[in-house]
Structures are given as structure tokens and as C-alpha cells.
Amino acid sequence: MTPEPALTLAFVGPEQAEIVRELMLAAFAEYESVLTVPSSAMWETIEDVAGHIALGGAVLARLGSETVGSGRFELRDDHVYIGRLSVLPPHRGRGVAAAMMLAMEQRAAAAGFREARIGVRTLLPRNIALYERLGYVVTNRYQHPRGDEIIVDMAKPLAPE
Ligand SMILES: CC(C)(COP(=O)(O)OP(=O)(O)OC[C@H]1O[C@@H](n2cnc3c(N)ncnc32)[C@H](O)[C@@H]1OP(=O)(O)O)[C@@H](O)C(=O)NCCC(=O)NCCS
């Protein structure tokens, strides 16, 4: 049996926006036929992505030599906002997303942030379940500004480093 390639994570800055965006587009593509309000992920330019990464950072996940996932975070006034968590379809269900979330949370905690937040569509219950397993709780529900779908905000306290 071939052993699983090792998972490694790397923090990157806006100069890696192209690869971060490429992974995001590949991961979010499946929602084009599912979401009634299309995700704005699908029309973010490299410059848009670089601008978001500049507000905090991004993480890339590799399995062996293949880059299979990305995520990004913004350090806001009193919390870190984590967004655009993306794992390529053939590599899902192996804990890559969970590992990226924990790494971004730890990075924010080390910078003094005490709360992580994310926003999720209720049409994606598996994603909500993933975040609940990671310790997030729903703090707010509201209608998507561009349509009928419902979004939940979820938050998790971060322990001081
Ligand atoms: C959500 C996502 C990042 C999870 O990545 P992952 O590496 O498979 O996640 P993990 O292995 O750490 O955890 C697996 C859990 O993720 C959730 N999940 C959501 N969509 C999933 C999918 N298509 N395949 C596998 N797991 C998925 C489930 O809760 C799953 O647990 P389960 O198998 O018990 O249902 C990935 O499915 C993805 O890129 N989806 C498209 C983009 C997206 O929805 N991003 C998040 C926006 S809030």
C-alpha cells in the first residue's frame, strides 16, 4: 500500500494571490449550480484576492508536492475573519480544511486575537457541521444581501498562546 503523502501548511502573503485564487475557483466551482445567489468567490480577480490577503494572510496546504487547499484570514478590530476555505475535490474528507482552520486560528491567537469568525450559507449544512466540530457556534442569521439565501455567522473563542 502506498503511504498517504504528508500534509504541510505554509503561510503566504499577497504575492501568492494567483495560486490562492486558483484553488478557490476550483473548490467553489461546484456551487455554480447549487447556490441561488452565486458566490462572489467566482468573480474575484487576482488583485481582489491580493487585497484581502493583505489584511491578514493566507495559508496553502500541500499533500506531498501537490498544492491541494487554500484559505485566507483578515485581522479585523476585535476578531479574525476566516474566509474562502478551499480544498480540491479529490482531496476532501482527509482533514485538510480542519488543519488549515486550526493553523489560521493559532496564527491569529499568537497575534493577540481572541475570537475567530466565519460566515456560511445555510444551504451548505456539511460546512456548518465542519465548523461546529471545530468549536464554532452560530451567533447570527440574516438574509444574503444579494438574494433569498440565509447566512449564519459563526464564532469561536481563541485561547491565548
Ligand atoms: C468545505 C471544504 C473546505 C472542506 O474541506 P475538507 O478538507 O474536505 O474538510 P475536512 O476533511 O477537514 O473535514 C471534512 C468535513 O468537511 C465538510 N464538508 C463540506 N463539504 C464537503 C465535501 N464536498 N467533501 C467532504 N467534506 C465536506 C463535512 O463536514 C466533512 O465532514 P463529513 O465527511 O463528516 O461530512 C471543502 O469541501 C471545499 O473546498 N468546499 C468548497 C468550498 C467551500 O464550501 N468552502 C467553505 C465555504 S464556508
Tab-separated table of N, CA and C and ligand atoms in Angstrom:
chain	number	residue	atom	x	y	z
A	1	MET	N	0.840	-1.197	0.000
A	1	MET	CA	0.000	0.000	0.000
A	1	MET	C	0.882	1.257	0.000
A	2	THR	N	0.545	2.245	-0.858
A	2	THR	CA	1.323	3.478	-0.881
A	2	THR	C	0.939	4.331	0.319
A	3	PRO	N	1.937	4.849	1.092
A	3	PRO	CA	1.568	5.679	2.241
A	3	PRO	C	0.969	7.009	1.787
A	4	GLU	N	0.069	7.580	2.614
A	4	GLU	CA	-0.520	8.896	2.329
A	4	GLU	C	0.591	9.937	2.276
A	5	PRO	N	0.615	10.821	1.277
A	5	PRO	CA	1.626	11.877	1.309
A	5	PRO	C	1.405	12.794	2.519
A	6	ALA	N	2.496	13.342	3.058
A	6	ALA	CA	2.386	14.164	4.268
A	6	ALA	C	1.714	15.504	3.959
A	7	LEU	N	0.897	15.954	4.927
A	7	LEU	CA	0.253	17.274	4.815
A	7	LEU	C	1.191	18.327	5.383
A	8	THR	N	1.467	19.372	4.592
A	8	THR	CA	2.240	20.506	5.112
A	8	THR	C	1.474	21.791	4.824
A	9	LEU	N	1.620	22.756	5.730
A	9	LEU	CA	0.934	24.036	5.578
A	9	LEU	C	1.960	25.150	5.518
A	10	ALA	N	1.679	26.171	4.690
A	10	ALA	CA	2.595	27.312	4.611
A	10	ALA	C	1.784	28.597	4.610
A	11	PHE	N	2.194	29.564	5.426
A	11	PHE	CA	1.557	30.879	5.371
A	11	PHE	C	2.176	31.675	4.238
A	12	VAL	N	1.336	32.354	3.483
A	12	VAL	CA	1.830	33.146	2.348
A	12	VAL	C	1.169	34.523	2.368
A	13	GLY	N	1.759	35.433	1.603
A	13	GLY	CA	1.238	36.798	1.528
A	13	GLY	C	0.591	37.064	0.181
A	14	PRO	N	0.266	38.341	-0.101
A	14	PRO	CA	-0.448	38.703	-1.328
A	14	PRO	C	0.266	38.289	-2.599
A	15	GLU	N	1.589	38.093	-2.547
A	15	GLU	CA	2.326	37.698	-3.760
A	15	GLU	C	1.911	36.310	-4.254
A	16	GLN	N	1.227	35.543	-3.392
A	16	GLN	CA	0.755	34.204	-3.795
A	16	GLN	C	-0.740	34.213	-4.158
A	17	ALA	N	-1.271	35.404	-4.415
A	17	ALA	CA	-2.721	35.519	-4.670
A	17	ALA	C	-3.185	34.652	-5.838
A	18	GLU	N	-2.340	34.486	-6.847
A	18	GLU	CA	-2.773	33.744	-8.032
A	18	GLU	C	-3.092	32.288	-7.683
A	19	ILE	N	-2.212	31.627	-6.949
A	19	ILE	CA	-2.444	30.219	-6.599
A	19	ILE	C	-3.585	30.100	-5.582
A	20	VAL	N	-3.657	31.040	-4.634
A	20	VAL	CA	-4.757	31.017	-3.656
A	20	VAL	C	-6.090	31.112	-4.406
A	21	ARG	N	-6.145	31.986	-5.397
A	21	ARG	CA	-7.380	32.176	-6.171
A	21	ARG	C	-7.688	30.947	-7.030
A	22	GLU	N	-6.669	30.385	-7.632
A	22	GLU	CA	-6.865	29.205	-8.490
A	22	GLU	C	-7.519	28.056	-7.687
A	23	LEU	N	-7.013	27.828	-6.484
A	23	LEU	CA	-7.575	26.762	-5.640
A	23	LEU	C	-9.003	27.096	-5.237
A	24	MET	N	-9.233	28.363	-4.909
A	24	MET	CA	-10.580	28.798	-4.529
A	24	MET	C	-11.565	28.576	-5.686
A	25	LEU	N	-11.180	28.966	-6.899
A	25	LEU	CA	-12.087	28.796	-8.049
A	25	LEU	C	-12.389	27.323	-8.286
A	26	ALA	N	-11.369	26.472	-8.139
A	26	ALA	CA	-11.570	25.036	-8.363
A	26	ALA	C	-12.476	24.447	-7.290
A	27	ALA	N	-12.352	24.931	-6.046
A	27	ALA	CA	-13.160	24.385	-4.947
A	27	ALA	C	-14.600	24.895	-4.994
A	28	PHE	N	-14.777	26.158	-5.336
A	28	PHE	CA	-16.124	26.747	-5.299
A	28	PHE	C	-16.922	26.478	-6.580
A	29	ALA	N	-16.267	25.924	-7.623
A	29	ALA	CA	-16.946	25.731	-8.911
A	29	ALA	C	-18.223	24.922	-8.771
A	30	GLU	N	-18.224	23.934	-7.844
A	30	GLU	CA	-19.391	23.052	-7.703
A	30	GLU	C	-20.652	23.796	-7.279
A	31	TYR	N	-20.501	24.995	-6.719
A	31	TYR	CA	-21.671	25.723	-6.218
A	31	TYR	C	-22.404	26.482	-7.303
A	32	GLU	N	-21.816	26.531	-8.499
A	32	GLU	CA	-22.444	27.332	-9.547
A	32	GLU	C	-23.866	26.876	-9.816
A	33	SER	N	-24.120	25.551	-9.667
A	33	SER	CA	-25.471	25.057	-9.955
A	33	SER	C	-26.294	24.875	-8.681
A	34	VAL	N	-25.695	25.118	-7.507
A	34	VAL	CA	-26.357	24.822	-6.235
A	34	VAL	C	-26.897	26.080	-5.559
A	35	LEU	N	-26.087	27.114	-5.554
A	35	LEU	CA	-26.473	28.322	-4.830
A	35	LEU	C	-27.342	29.198	-5.726
A	36	THR	N	-28.440	29.697	-5.179
A	36	THR	CA	-29.289	30.575	-5.982
A	36	THR	C	-28.685	31.974	-6.046
A	37	VAL	N	-27.932	32.338	-5.006
A	37	VAL	CA	-27.172	33.591	-5.041
A	37	VAL	C	-25.717	33.187	-5.256
A	38	PRO	N	-25.179	33.407	-6.466
A	38	PRO	CA	-23.830	32.903	-6.750
A	38	PRO	C	-22.803	33.458	-5.767
A	39	SER	N	-21.795	32.651	-5.434
A	39	SER	CA	-20.753	33.108	-4.523
A	39	SER	C	-19.890	34.140	-5.230
A	40	SER	N	-19.586	35.236	-4.535
A	40	SER	CA	-18.723	36.261	-5.130
A	40	SER	C	-17.303	35.730	-5.312
A	41	ALA	N	-17.024	34.550	-4.728
A	41	ALA	CA	-15.714	33.926	-4.939
A	41	ALA	C	-15.434	33.777	-6.433
A	42	MET	N	-16.492	33.527	-7.216
A	42	MET	CA	-16.291	33.195	-8.624
A	42	MET	C	-15.874	34.394	-9.472
A	43	TRP	N	-16.042	35.591	-8.973
A	43	TRP	CA	-15.611	36.730	-9.794
A	43	TRP	C	-14.538	37.594	-9.127
A	44	GLU	N	-13.898	37.074	-8.103
A	44	GLU	CA	-12.779	37.817	-7.516
A	44	GLU	C	-11.563	37.763	-8.445
A	45	THR	N	-10.963	38.925	-8.707
A	45	THR	CA	-9.752	38.978	-9.533
A	45	THR	C	-8.525	38.676	-8.652
A	46	ILE	N	-7.392	38.480	-9.292
A	46	ILE	CA	-6.142	38.272	-8.528
A	46	ILE	C	-5.897	39.480	-7.619
A	47	GLU	N	-6.177	40.674	-8.141
A	47	GLU	CA	-5.967	41.890	-7.338
A	47	GLU	C	-6.907	41.907	-6.132
A	48	ASP	N	-8.169	41.477	-6.341
A	48	ASP	CA	-9.115	41.413	-5.200
A	48	ASP	C	-8.568	40.480	-4.127
A	49	VAL	N	-8.137	39.291	-4.576
A	49	VAL	CA	-7.654	38.282	-3.621
A	49	VAL	C	-6.424	38.816	-2.884
A	50	ALA	N	-5.504	39.452	-3.629
A	50	ALA	CA	-4.294	40.011	-3.006
A	50	ALA	C	-4.674	41.053	-1.958
A	51	GLY	N	-5.694	41.850	-2.266
A	51	GLY	CA	-6.143	42.887	-1.327
A	51	GLY	C	-6.670	42.280	-0.040
A	52	HIS	N	-7.414	41.183	-0.146
A	52	HIS	CA	-7.931	40.517	1.063
A	52	HIS	C	-6.787	39.891	1.861
A	53	ILE	N	-5.858	39.247	1.152
A	53	ILE	CA	-4.744	38.593	1.858
A	53	ILE	C	-3.916	39.647	2.612
A	54	ALA	N	-3.802	40.831	2.012
A	54	ALA	CA	-3.001	41.890	2.649
A	54	ALA	C	-3.585	42.306	3.999
A	55	LEU	N	-4.854	42.015	4.234
A	55	LEU	CA	-5.486	42.387	5.515
A	55	LEU	C	-5.188	41.377	6.626
A	56	GLY	N	-4.493	40.314	6.294
A	56	GLY	CA	-4.156	39.300	7.300
A	56	GLY	C	-3.137	38.347	6.715
A	57	GLY	N	-3.628	37.361	5.991
A	57	GLY	CA	-2.714	36.420	5.355
A	57	GLY	C	-3.494	35.303	4.693
A	58	ALA	N	-2.753	34.322	4.210
A	58	ALA	CA	-3.372	33.146	3.579
A	58	ALA	C	-2.542	31.933	3.936
A	59	VAL	N	-3.176	30.778	3.805
A	59	VAL	CA	-2.463	29.534	4.060
A	59	VAL	C	-2.648	28.629	2.836
A	60	LEU	N	-1.585	27.922	2.488
A	60	LEU	CA	-1.645	26.920	1.410
A	60	LEU	C	-1.385	25.556	2.034
A	61	ALA	N	-2.148	24.560	1.591
A	61	ALA	CA	-1.965	23.195	2.098
A	61	ALA	C	-1.406	22.334	0.972
A	62	ARG	N	-0.390	21.552	1.305
A	62	ARG	CA	0.184	20.622	0.323
A	62	ARG	C	0.105	19.204	0.842
A	63	LEU	N	-0.236	18.293	-0.062
A	63	LEU	CA	-0.136	16.863	0.240
A	63	LEU	C	1.016	16.376	-0.613
A	64	GLY	N	2.126	16.020	0.025
A	64	GLY	CA	3.332	15.747	-0.740
A	64	GLY	C	3.725	17.009	-1.482
A	65	SER	N	3.901	16.904	-2.804
A	65	SER	CA	4.318	18.090	-3.570
A	65	SER	C	3.134	18.802	-4.213
A	66	GLU	N	1.907	18.271	-4.024
A	66	GLU	CA	0.748	18.875	-4.689
A	66	GLU	C	0.046	19.875	-3.770
A	67	THR	N	-0.205	21.084	-4.280
A	67	THR	CA	-0.951	22.079	-3.500
A	67	THR	C	-2.438	21.776	-3.666
A	68	VAL	N	-3.114	21.507	-2.548
A	68	VAL	CA	-4.492	20.993	-2.621
A	68	VAL	C	-5.508	21.893	-1.922
A	69	GLY	N	-5.034	22.916	-1.197
A	69	GLY	CA	-6.008	23.735	-0.480
A	69	GLY	C	-5.489	25.115	-0.167
A	70	SER	N	-6.436	26.023	0.074
A	70	SER	CA	-6.060	27.380	0.487
A	70	SER	C	-7.134	27.942	1.392
A	71	GLY	N	-6.752	28.958	2.139
A	71	GLY	CA	-7.706	29.686	2.979
A	71	GLY	C	-7.094	31.039	3.259
A	72	ARG	N	-7.903	31.970	3.682
A	72	ARG	CA	-7.317	33.283	3.990
A	72	ARG	C	-7.990	33.888	5.209
A	73	PHE	N	-7.329	34.853	5.811
A	73	PHE	CA	-7.885	35.460	7.020
A	73	PHE	C	-7.592	36.954	7.036
A	74	GLU	N	-8.519	37.669	7.674
A	74	GLU	CA	-8.369	39.122	7.803
A	74	GLU	C	-8.371	39.470	9.281
A	75	LEU	N	-7.372	40.216	9.700
A	75	LEU	CA	-7.290	40.636	11.096
A	75	LEU	C	-8.082	41.938	11.219
A	76	ARG	N	-9.252	41.824	11.835
A	76	ARG	CA	-10.136	42.995	11.964
A	76	ARG	C	-10.003	43.557	13.371
A	77	ASP	N	-10.828	44.581	13.713
A	77	ASP	CA	-10.646	45.270	15.012
A	77	ASP	C	-10.509	44.310	16.185
A	78	ASP	N	-11.564	43.477	16.399
A	78	ASP	CA	-11.569	42.658	17.606
A	78	ASP	C	-11.691	41.175	17.287
A	79	HIS	N	-11.510	40.798	16.032
A	79	HIS	CA	-11.604	39.369	15.687
A	79	HIS	C	-10.843	39.091	14.390
A	80	VAL	N	-10.587	37.799	14.168
A	80	VAL	CA	-10.036	37.385	12.877
A	80	VAL	C	-11.189	36.807	12.062
A	81	TYR	N	-11.304	37.238	10.809
A	81	TYR	CA	-12.339	36.691	9.924
A	81	TYR	C	-11.661	35.724	8.962
A	82	ILE	N	-12.116	34.475	8.999
A	82	ILE	CA	-11.529	33.442	8.134
A	82	ILE	C	-12.473	33.205	6.960
A	83	GLY	N	-11.915	33.149	5.758
A	83	GLY	CA	-12.807	33.019	4.614
A	83	GLY	C	-12.238	32.175	3.487
A	84	ARG	N	-13.143	31.810	2.556
A	84	ARG	CA	-12.759	31.140	1.304
A	84	ARG	C	-11.947	29.869	1.522
A	85	LEU	N	-12.356	29.099	2.528
A	85	LEU	CA	-11.675	27.831	2.776
A	85	LEU	C	-11.901	26.927	1.558
A	86	SER	N	-10.837	26.390	0.991
A	86	SER	CA	-10.937	25.676	-0.289
A	86	SER	C	-10.053	24.444	-0.308
A	87	VAL	N	-10.659	23.305	-0.643
A	87	VAL	CA	-9.874	22.080	-0.817
A	87	VAL	C	-10.302	21.447	-2.150
A	88	LEU	N	-9.340	21.027	-2.946
A	88	LEU	CA	-9.664	20.429	-4.249
A	88	LEU	C	-10.492	19.157	-4.040
A	89	PRO	N	-11.548	18.955	-4.851
A	89	PRO	CA	-12.467	17.836	-4.635
A	89	PRO	C	-11.819	16.479	-4.397
A	90	PRO	N	-10.769	16.075	-5.132
A	90	PRO	CA	-10.247	14.710	-4.889
A	90	PRO	C	-9.568	14.548	-3.534
A	91	HIS	N	-9.316	15.627	-2.840
A	91	HIS	CA	-8.559	15.553	-1.585
A	91	HIS	C	-9.397	15.892	-0.356
A	92	ARG	N	-10.728	15.884	-0.523
A	92	ARG	CA	-11.601	16.244	0.603
A	92	ARG	C	-11.794	15.074	1.564
A	93	GLY	N	-12.219	15.422	2.776
A	93	GLY	CA	-12.542	14.403	3.761
A	93	GLY	C	-11.331	13.803	4.448
A	94	ARG	N	-10.162	14.459	4.307
A	94	ARG	CA	-8.945	13.938	4.960
A	94	ARG	C	-8.428	14.893	6.023
A	95	GLY	N	-9.231	15.899	6.380
A	95	GLY	CA	-8.805	16.811	7.440
A	95	GLY	C	-7.966	17.993	6.981
A	96	VAL	N	-7.876	18.195	5.650
A	96	VAL	CA	-7.049	19.310	5.161
A	96	VAL	C	-7.657	20.654	5.594
A	97	ALA	N	-8.983	20.782	5.444
A	97	ALA	CA	-9.634	22.047	5.826
A	97	ALA	C	-9.500	22.286	7.325
A	98	ALA	N	-9.710	21.254	8.113
A	98	ALA	CA	-9.613	21.403	9.570
A	98	ALA	C	-8.212	21.851	9.965
A	99	ALA	N	-7.193	21.285	9.328
A	99	ALA	CA	-5.809	21.660	9.652
A	99	ALA	C	-5.547	23.119	9.281
A	100	MET	N	-6.076	23.556	8.133
A	100	MET	CA	-5.874	24.966	7.738
A	100	MET	C	-6.580	25.901	8.719
A	101	MET	N	-7.804	25.522	9.134
A	101	MET	CA	-8.538	26.367	10.101
A	101	MET	C	-7.734	26.519	11.387
A	102	LEU	N	-7.242	25.391	11.926
A	102	LEU	CA	-6.501	25.445	13.194
A	102	LEU	C	-5.242	26.299	13.047
A	103	ALA	N	-4.559	26.180	11.914
A	103	ALA	CA	-3.333	26.964	11.705
A	103	ALA	C	-3.650	28.458	11.678
A	104	MET	N	-4.735	28.830	10.988
A	104	MET	CA	-5.082	30.257	10.915
A	104	MET	C	-5.535	30.769	12.280
A	105	GLU	N	-6.278	29.929	13.009
A	105	GLU	CA	-6.702	30.334	14.363
A	105	GLU	C	-5.481	30.551	15.253
A	106	GLN	N	-4.511	29.636	15.168
A	106	GLN	CA	-3.316	29.766	16.021
A	106	GLN	C	-2.529	31.007	15.664
A	107	ARG	N	-2.441	31.296	14.372
A	107	ARG	CA	-1.710	32.493	13.944
A	107	ARG	C	-2.374	33.747	14.512
A	108	ALA	N	-3.706	33.781	14.461
A	108	ALA	CA	-4.428	34.953	14.980
A	108	ALA	C	-4.301	35.037	16.501
A	109	ALA	N	-4.375	33.886	17.165
A	109	ALA	CA	-4.247	33.877	18.627
A	109	ALA	C	-2.869	34.401	19.029
A	110	ALA	N	-1.827	34.001	18.269
A	110	ALA	CA	-0.472	34.453	18.576
A	110	ALA	C	-0.341	35.961	18.377
A	111	ALA	N	-1.166	36.520	17.495
A	111	ALA	CA	-1.134	37.972	17.263
A	111	ALA	C	-2.031	38.708	18.260
A	112	GLY	N	-2.633	37.962	19.210
A	112	GLY	CA	-3.409	38.603	20.274
A	112	GLY	C	-4.911	38.607	20.056
A	113	PHE	N	-5.389	37.973	18.980
A	113	PHE	CA	-6.827	37.963	18.722
A	113	PHE	C	-7.507	36.882	19.551
A	114	ARG	N	-8.695	37.194	20.057
A	114	ARG	CA	-9.382	36.294	20.982
A	114	ARG	C	-10.647	35.676	20.395
A	115	GLU	N	-10.956	36.005	19.146
A	115	GLU	CA	-12.162	35.408	18.539
A	115	GLU	C	-11.946	35.230	17.044
A	116	ALA	N	-12.388	34.070	16.534
A	116	ALA	CA	-12.383	33.827	15.087
A	116	ALA	C	-13.835	33.802	14.615
A	117	ARG	N	-14.072	34.359	13.434
A	117	ARG	CA	-15.433	34.356	12.874
A	117	ARG	C	-15.412	33.880	11.436
A	118	ILE	N	-16.539	33.285	11.025
A	118	ILE	CA	-16.732	32.872	9.639
A	118	ILE	C	-18.194	33.109	9.285
A	119	GLY	N	-18.493	33.107	8.008
A	119	GLY	CA	-19.882	33.214	7.556
A	119	GLY	C	-20.179	32.055	6.623
A	120	VAL	N	-21.342	31.397	6.793
A	120	VAL	CA	-21.660	30.207	5.996
A	120	VAL	C	-23.110	30.267	5.536
A	121	ARG	N	-23.362	29.802	4.328
A	121	ARG	CA	-24.760	29.707	3.855
A	121	ARG	C	-25.428	28.487	4.488
A	122	THR	N	-26.693	28.651	4.883
A	122	THR	CA	-27.405	27.511	5.477
A	122	THR	C	-27.687	26.423	4.437
A	123	LEU	N	-27.554	26.762	3.151
A	123	LEU	CA	-27.705	25.747	2.094
A	123	LEU	C	-26.548	24.738	2.118
A	124	LEU	N	-25.520	25.035	2.914
A	124	LEU	CA	-24.338	24.164	2.949
A	124	LEU	C	-24.186	23.559	4.349
A	125	PRO	N	-25.126	22.669	4.747
A	125	PRO	CA	-25.107	22.152	6.125
A	125	PRO	C	-23.856	21.366	6.471
A	126	ARG	N	-23.210	20.731	5.476
A	126	ARG	CA	-21.971	19.983	5.801
A	126	ARG	C	-20.869	20.945	6.240
A	127	ASN	N	-20.868	22.130	5.660
A	127	ASN	CA	-19.859	23.104	6.085
A	127	ASN	C	-20.143	23.569	7.513
A	128	ILE	N	-21.425	23.798	7.813
A	128	ILE	CA	-21.781	24.227	9.176
A	128	ILE	C	-21.361	23.134	10.164
A	129	ALA	N	-21.595	21.875	9.788
A	129	ALA	CA	-21.210	20.757	10.670
A	129	ALA	C	-19.697	20.733	10.890
A	130	LEU	N	-18.941	20.997	9.822
A	130	LEU	CA	-17.472	21.024	9.947
A	130	LEU	C	-17.051	22.085	10.968
A	131	TYR	N	-17.608	23.280	10.841
A	131	TYR	CA	-17.203	24.360	11.749
A	131	TYR	C	-17.675	24.080	13.176
A	132	GLU	N	-18.852	23.474	13.322
A	132	GLU	CA	-19.306	23.125	14.680
A	132	GLU	C	-18.343	22.139	15.325
A	133	ARG	N	-17.888	21.178	14.545
A	133	ARG	CA	-16.918	20.215	15.101
A	133	ARG	C	-15.632	20.907	15.537
A	134	LEU	N	-15.313	22.014	14.848
A	134	LEU	CA	-14.081	22.737	15.188
A	134	LEU	C	-14.300	23.726	16.338
A	135	GLY	N	-15.538	23.795	16.876
A	135	GLY	CA	-15.768	24.637	18.054
A	135	GLY	C	-16.483	25.945	17.782
A	136	TYR	N	-16.980	26.132	16.559
A	136	TYR	CA	-17.705	27.372	16.235
A	136	TYR	C	-19.168	27.230	16.605
A	137	VAL	N	-19.790	28.333	17.024
A	137	VAL	CA	-21.229	28.340	17.285
A	137	VAL	C	-21.868	29.463	16.477
A	138	VAL	N	-23.134	29.234	16.110
A	138	VAL	CA	-23.867	30.241	15.330
A	138	VAL	C	-24.185	31.425	16.229
A	139	THR	N	-23.854	32.624	15.759
A	139	THR	CA	-24.103	33.824	16.572
A	139	THR	C	-25.136	34.740	15.938
A	140	ASN	N	-25.445	34.522	14.662
A	140	ASN	CA	-26.309	35.461	13.965
A	140	ASN	C	-26.811	34.810	12.677
A	141	ARG	N	-28.030	35.138	12.268
A	141	ARG	CA	-28.596	34.631	10.990
A	141	ARG	C	-29.169	35.811	10.243
A	142	TYR	N	-28.950	35.896	8.966
A	142	TYR	CA	-29.522	37.009	8.200
A	142	TYR	C	-29.610	36.638	6.726
A	143	GLN	N	-30.376	37.438	6.020
A	143	GLN	CA	-30.564	37.162	4.598
A	143	GLN	C	-29.357	37.686	3.814
A	144	HIS	N	-28.970	36.930	2.793
A	144	HIS	CA	-27.857	37.349	1.937
A	144	HIS	C	-28.201	38.699	1.293
A	145	PRO	N	-27.258	39.637	1.283
A	145	PRO	CA	-27.578	40.957	0.723
A	145	PRO	C	-27.958	40.918	-0.757
A	146	ARG	N	-27.575	39.847	-1.460
A	146	ARG	CA	-27.885	39.787	-2.892
A	146	ARG	C	-29.005	38.806	-3.219
A	147	GLY	N	-29.776	38.337	-2.247
A	147	GLY	CA	-30.850	37.401	-2.606
A	147	GLY	C	-31.512	36.764	-1.409
A	148	ASP	N	-32.167	35.596	-1.657
A	148	ASP	CA	-33.042	34.979	-0.658
A	148	ASP	C	-32.330	34.065	0.328
A	149	GLU	N	-31.108	33.696	0.051
A	149	GLU	CA	-30.454	32.699	0.918
A	149	GLU	C	-30.136	33.261	2.299
A	150	ILE	N	-30.024	32.318	3.259
A	150	ILE	CA	-29.735	32.707	4.641
A	150	ILE	C	-28.258	32.414	4.936
A	151	ILE	N	-27.636	33.355	5.595
A	151	ILE	CA	-26.236	33.190	6.014
A	151	ILE	C	-26.207	33.122	7.533
A	152	VAL	N	-25.352	32.261	8.087
A	152	VAL	CA	-25.123	32.309	9.532
A	152	VAL	C	-23.697	32.769	9.784
A	153	ASP	N	-23.561	33.629	10.786
A	153	ASP	CA	-22.238	33.965	11.293
A	153	ASP	C	-21.926	32.939	12.361
A	154	MET	N	-20.677	32.475	12.397
A	154	MET	CA	-20.252	31.532	13.432
A	154	MET	C	-18.986	32.076	14.076
A	155	ALA	N	-18.825	31.819	15.376
A	155	ALA	CA	-17.670	32.367	16.095
A	155	ALA	C	-17.096	31.331	17.041
A	156	LYS	N	-15.802	31.482	17.322
A	156	LYS	CA	-15.095	30.573	18.233
A	156	LYS	C	-14.120	31.405	19.072
A	157	PRO	N	-14.126	31.215	20.390
A	157	PRO	CA	-13.127	31.923	21.196
A	157	PRO	C	-11.744	31.321	20.960
A	158	LEU	N	-10.725	32.148	20.929
A	158	LEU	CA	-9.356	31.667	20.730
A	158	LEU	C	-8.613	31.776	22.054
A	159	ALA	N	-7.935	30.697	22.407
A	159	ALA	CA	-7.180	30.700	23.666
A	159	ALA	C	-5.901	31.499	23.475
A	160	PRO	N	-5.479	32.269	24.494
A	160	PRO	CA	-4.205	32.977	24.393
A	160	PRO	C	-3.070	31.971	24.188
A	161	GLU	N	-2.087	32.344	23.402
A	161	GLU	CA	-0.940	31.443	23.143
A	161	GLU	C	-0.108	31.219	24.390
B	1	LIG	C1	-15.609	22.799	2.895
B	1	LIG	C2	-14.250	22.210	2.486
B	1	LIG	C3	-13.179	23.312	2.560
B	1	LIG	C4	-13.915	21.052	3.442
B	1	LIG	O1	-12.619	20.554	3.094
B	1	LIG	P1	-12.098	19.112	3.614
B	1	LIG	O2	-10.621	19.141	3.561
B	1	LIG	O3	-12.842	18.059	2.927
B	1	LIG	O4	-12.587	19.178	5.150
B	1	LIG	P2	-12.112	18.177	6.313
B	1	LIG	O5	-11.584	16.915	5.719
B	1	LIG	O6	-11.270	18.917	7.279
B	1	LIG	O7	-13.492	17.895	7.016
B	1	LIG	C5	-14.473	17.125	6.339
B	1	LIG	C6	-15.794	17.775	6.593
B	1	LIG	O8	-15.944	18.934	5.757
B	1	LIG	C7	-17.331	19.101	5.455
B	1	LIG	N1	-17.543	19.095	4.002
B	1	LIG	C8	-18.273	20.020	3.353
B	1	LIG	N2	-18.302	19.770	2.056
B	1	LIG	C9	-17.572	18.638	1.852
B	1	LIG	C10	-17.262	17.862	0.705
B	1	LIG	N3	-17.714	18.212	-0.506
B	1	LIG	N4	-16.499	16.749	0.843
B	1	LIG	C11	-16.028	16.379	2.064
B	1	LIG	N5	-16.302	17.094	3.190
B	1	LIG	C12	-17.073	18.209	3.086
B	1	LIG	C13	-18.070	17.955	6.123
B	1	LIG	O9	-18.482	18.411	7.399
B	1	LIG	C14	-16.991	16.914	6.258
B	1	LIG	O10	-17.259	16.021	7.282
B	1	LIG	P3	-18.184	14.720	6.967
B	1	LIG	O11	-17.455	13.967	5.918
B	1	LIG	O12	-18.253	14.050	8.297
B	1	LIG	O13	-19.492	15.241	6.471
B	1	LIG	C15	-14.284	21.628	1.025
B	1	LIG	O14	-15.353	20.721	0.936
B	1	LIG	C16	-14.440	22.709	-0.058
B	1	LIG	O15	-13.455	23.233	-0.584
B	1	LIG	N6	-15.711	23.021	-0.414
B	1	LIG	C17	-15.999	24.013	-1.424
B	1	LIG	C18	-15.731	25.418	-0.922
B	1	LIG	C19	-16.442	25.739	0.386
B	1	LIG	O16	-17.599	25.380	0.601
B	1	LIG	N7	-15.718	26.430	1.280
B	1	LIG	C20	-16.229	26.817	2.575
B	1	LIG	C21	-17.152	27.974	2.470
B	1	LIG	S1	-17.890	28.324	4.042
